[in-house]
PDB file of C-alpha atoms in Angstrom:
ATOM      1  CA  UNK A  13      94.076  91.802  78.932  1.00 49.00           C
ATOM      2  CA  UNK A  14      93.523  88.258  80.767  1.00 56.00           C
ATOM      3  CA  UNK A  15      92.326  86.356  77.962  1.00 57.00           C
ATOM      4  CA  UNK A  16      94.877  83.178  77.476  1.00 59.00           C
ATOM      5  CA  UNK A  17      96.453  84.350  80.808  1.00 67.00           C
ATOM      6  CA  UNK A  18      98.409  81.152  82.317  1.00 72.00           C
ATOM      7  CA  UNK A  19      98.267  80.524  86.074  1.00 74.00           C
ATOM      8  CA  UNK A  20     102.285  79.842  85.079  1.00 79.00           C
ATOM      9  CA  UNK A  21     102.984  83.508  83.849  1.00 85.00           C
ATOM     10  CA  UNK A  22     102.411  84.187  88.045  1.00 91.00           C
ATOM     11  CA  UNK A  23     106.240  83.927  88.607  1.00 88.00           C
ATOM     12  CA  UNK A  24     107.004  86.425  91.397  1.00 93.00           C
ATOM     13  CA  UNK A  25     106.493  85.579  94.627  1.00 96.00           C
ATOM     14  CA  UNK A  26     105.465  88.293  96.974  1.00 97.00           C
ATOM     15  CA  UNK A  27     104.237  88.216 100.576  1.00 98.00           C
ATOM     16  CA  UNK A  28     101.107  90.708 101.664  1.00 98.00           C
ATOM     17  CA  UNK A  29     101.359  92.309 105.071  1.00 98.00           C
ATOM     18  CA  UNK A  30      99.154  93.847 107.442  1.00 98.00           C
ATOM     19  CA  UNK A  31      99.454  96.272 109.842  1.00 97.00           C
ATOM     20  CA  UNK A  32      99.071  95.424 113.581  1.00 96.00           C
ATOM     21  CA  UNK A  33      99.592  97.544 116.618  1.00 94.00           C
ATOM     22  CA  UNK A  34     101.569  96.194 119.696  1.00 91.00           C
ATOM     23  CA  UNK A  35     101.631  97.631 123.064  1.00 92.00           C
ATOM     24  CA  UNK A  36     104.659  97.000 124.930  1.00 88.00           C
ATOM     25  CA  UNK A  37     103.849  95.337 128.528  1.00 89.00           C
ATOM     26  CA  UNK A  38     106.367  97.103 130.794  1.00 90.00           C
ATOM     27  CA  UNK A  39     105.515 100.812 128.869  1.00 91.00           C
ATOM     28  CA  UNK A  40     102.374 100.598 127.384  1.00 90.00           C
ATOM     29  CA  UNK A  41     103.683 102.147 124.214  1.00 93.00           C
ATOM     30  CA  UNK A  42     101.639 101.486 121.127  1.00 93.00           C
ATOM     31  CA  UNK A  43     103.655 100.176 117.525  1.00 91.00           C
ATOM     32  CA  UNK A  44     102.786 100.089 114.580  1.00 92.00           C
ATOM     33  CA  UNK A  45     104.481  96.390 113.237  1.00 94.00           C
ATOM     34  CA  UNK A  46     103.555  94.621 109.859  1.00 97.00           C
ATOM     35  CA  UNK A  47     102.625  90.977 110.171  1.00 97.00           C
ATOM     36  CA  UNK A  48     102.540  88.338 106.719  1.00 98.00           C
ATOM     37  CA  UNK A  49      99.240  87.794 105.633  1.00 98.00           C
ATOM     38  CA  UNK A  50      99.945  85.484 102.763  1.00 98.00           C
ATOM     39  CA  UNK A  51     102.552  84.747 100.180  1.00 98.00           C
ATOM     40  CA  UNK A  52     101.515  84.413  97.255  1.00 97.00           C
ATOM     41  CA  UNK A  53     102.880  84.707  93.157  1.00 96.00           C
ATOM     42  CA  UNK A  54     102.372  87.388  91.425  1.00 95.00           C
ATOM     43  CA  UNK A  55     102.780  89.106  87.866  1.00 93.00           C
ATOM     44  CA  UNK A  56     104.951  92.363  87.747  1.00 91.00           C
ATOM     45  CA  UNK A  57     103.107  94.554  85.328  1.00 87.00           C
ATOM     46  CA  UNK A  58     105.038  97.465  82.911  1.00 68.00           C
ATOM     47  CA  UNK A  59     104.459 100.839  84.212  1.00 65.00           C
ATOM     48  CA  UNK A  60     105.486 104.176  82.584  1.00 54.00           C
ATOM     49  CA  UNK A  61     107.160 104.622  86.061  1.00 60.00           C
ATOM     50  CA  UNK A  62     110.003 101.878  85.863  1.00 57.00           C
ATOM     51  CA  UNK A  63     113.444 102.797  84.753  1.00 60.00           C
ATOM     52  CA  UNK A  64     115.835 100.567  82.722  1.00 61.00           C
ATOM     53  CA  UNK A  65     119.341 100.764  82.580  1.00 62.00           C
ATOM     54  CA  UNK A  66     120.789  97.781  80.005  1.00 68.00           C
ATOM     55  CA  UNK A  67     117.972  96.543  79.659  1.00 69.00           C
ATOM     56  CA  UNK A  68     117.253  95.750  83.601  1.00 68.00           C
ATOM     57  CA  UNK A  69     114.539  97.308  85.396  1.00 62.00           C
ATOM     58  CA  UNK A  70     115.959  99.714  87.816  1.00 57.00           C
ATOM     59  CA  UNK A  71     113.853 101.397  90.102  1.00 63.00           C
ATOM     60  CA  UNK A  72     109.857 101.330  90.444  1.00 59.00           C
ATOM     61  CA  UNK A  73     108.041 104.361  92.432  1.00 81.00           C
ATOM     62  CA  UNK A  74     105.062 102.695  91.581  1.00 88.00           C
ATOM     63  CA  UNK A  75     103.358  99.562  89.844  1.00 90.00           C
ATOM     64  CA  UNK A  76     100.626  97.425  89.599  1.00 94.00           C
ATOM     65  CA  UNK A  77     100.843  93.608  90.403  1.00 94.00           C
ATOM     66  CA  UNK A  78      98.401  91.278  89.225  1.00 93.00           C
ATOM     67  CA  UNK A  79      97.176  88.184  91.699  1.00 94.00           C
ATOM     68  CA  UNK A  80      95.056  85.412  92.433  1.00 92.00           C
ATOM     69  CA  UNK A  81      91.552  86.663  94.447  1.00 92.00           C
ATOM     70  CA  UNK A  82      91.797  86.765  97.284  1.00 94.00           C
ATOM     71  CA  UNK A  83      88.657  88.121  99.668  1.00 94.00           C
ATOM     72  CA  UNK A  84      91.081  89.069 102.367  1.00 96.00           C
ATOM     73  CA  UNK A  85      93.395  92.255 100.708  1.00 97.00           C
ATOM     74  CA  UNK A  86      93.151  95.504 101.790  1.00 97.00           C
ATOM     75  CA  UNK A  87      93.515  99.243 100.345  1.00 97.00           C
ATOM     76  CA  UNK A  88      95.447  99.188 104.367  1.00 97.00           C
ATOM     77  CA  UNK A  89      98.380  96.776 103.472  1.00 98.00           C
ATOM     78  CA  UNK A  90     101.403  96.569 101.813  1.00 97.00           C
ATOM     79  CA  UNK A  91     103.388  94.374  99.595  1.00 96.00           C
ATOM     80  CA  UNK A  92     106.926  93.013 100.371  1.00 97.00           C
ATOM     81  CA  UNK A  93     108.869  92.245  96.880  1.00 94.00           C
ATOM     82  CA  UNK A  94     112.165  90.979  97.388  1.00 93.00           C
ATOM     83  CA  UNK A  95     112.863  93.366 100.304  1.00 93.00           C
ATOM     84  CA  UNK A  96     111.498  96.661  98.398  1.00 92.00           C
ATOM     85  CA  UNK A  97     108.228  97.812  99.953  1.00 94.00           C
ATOM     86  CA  UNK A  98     105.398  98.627  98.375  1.00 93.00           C
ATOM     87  CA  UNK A  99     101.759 100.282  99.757  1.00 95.00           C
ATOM     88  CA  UNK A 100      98.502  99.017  98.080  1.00 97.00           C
ATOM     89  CA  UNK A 101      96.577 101.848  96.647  1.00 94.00           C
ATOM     90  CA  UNK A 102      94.225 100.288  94.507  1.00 96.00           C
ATOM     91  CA  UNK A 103      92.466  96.798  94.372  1.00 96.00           C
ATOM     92  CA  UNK A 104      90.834  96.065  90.910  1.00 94.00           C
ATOM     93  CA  UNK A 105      88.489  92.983  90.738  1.00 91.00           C
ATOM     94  CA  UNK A 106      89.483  91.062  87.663  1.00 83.00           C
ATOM     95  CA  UNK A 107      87.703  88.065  85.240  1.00 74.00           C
ATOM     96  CA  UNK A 108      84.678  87.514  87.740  1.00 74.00           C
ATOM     97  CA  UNK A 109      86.805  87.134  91.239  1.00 79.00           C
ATOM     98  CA  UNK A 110      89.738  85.184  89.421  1.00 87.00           C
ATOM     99  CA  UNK A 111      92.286  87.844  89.477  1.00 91.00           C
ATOM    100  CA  UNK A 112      92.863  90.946  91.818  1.00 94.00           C
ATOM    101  CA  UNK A 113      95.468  93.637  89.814  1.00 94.00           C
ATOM    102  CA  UNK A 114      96.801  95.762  92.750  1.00 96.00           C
ATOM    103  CA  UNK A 115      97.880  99.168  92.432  1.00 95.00           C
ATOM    104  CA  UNK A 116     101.250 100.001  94.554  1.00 95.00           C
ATOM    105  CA  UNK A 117     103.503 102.750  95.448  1.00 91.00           C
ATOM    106  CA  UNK A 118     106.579 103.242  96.750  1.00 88.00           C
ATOM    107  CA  UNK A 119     107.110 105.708  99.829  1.00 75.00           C
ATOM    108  CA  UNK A 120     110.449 107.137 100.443  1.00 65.00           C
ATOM    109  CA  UNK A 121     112.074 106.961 103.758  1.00 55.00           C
ATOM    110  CA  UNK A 122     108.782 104.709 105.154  1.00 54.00           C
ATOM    111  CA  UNK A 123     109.400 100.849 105.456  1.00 51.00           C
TER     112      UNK A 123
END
């Protein structure tokens, strides 16, 4: 699958966020906010999930991304693409710590 893969065919940037909870001074409320921890490119992979309409991809209620490694991702964050959220589900080590392929979902109504 990675053999002759070219650091080039990463052409999708994405950022990675984390969760982090604020507690408002004044009412001591507790949120839930998402924070950037890195940007980084990425390669869309297919997925019997996408839709095409002429051609296009449409909509995507789940996918897998494929990244540098990085020691730092979570099963707990999320990726931002473009404005469409998507939750990590999976992390799969890939070609000895040079490539992490990420297993998303979409969630409807959450962002």
């Amino acid at each position: 699958m990675l053999k002759g893969l070219r650091i080039g065919e990463l052409d999708r940037k994405i950022t990675i966020e984390k969760a982090t909870l604020l507690i408002d001074e004044l009412t001591h409320e507790r949120k839930e906010t998402w924070v950037t921890l890195a940007s980084v490119y990425s390669k869309r992979l297919r997925n019997s999930r996408e839709s095409y309409e002429d051609r296009q991809p449409v909509s995507i209620t789940s996918g897998r991304y494929m990244i540098r490694w990085r020691s730092d991702v979570k099963e707990t964050m999320r990726i931002n693409d473009g404005g469409e959220i998507y939750y990590i589900e999976g992390i799969e080590n890939m070609d000895r710590k040079n490539f992490l392929i990420l297993s998303v979902i979409k969630r409807d109504g959450q962002s």
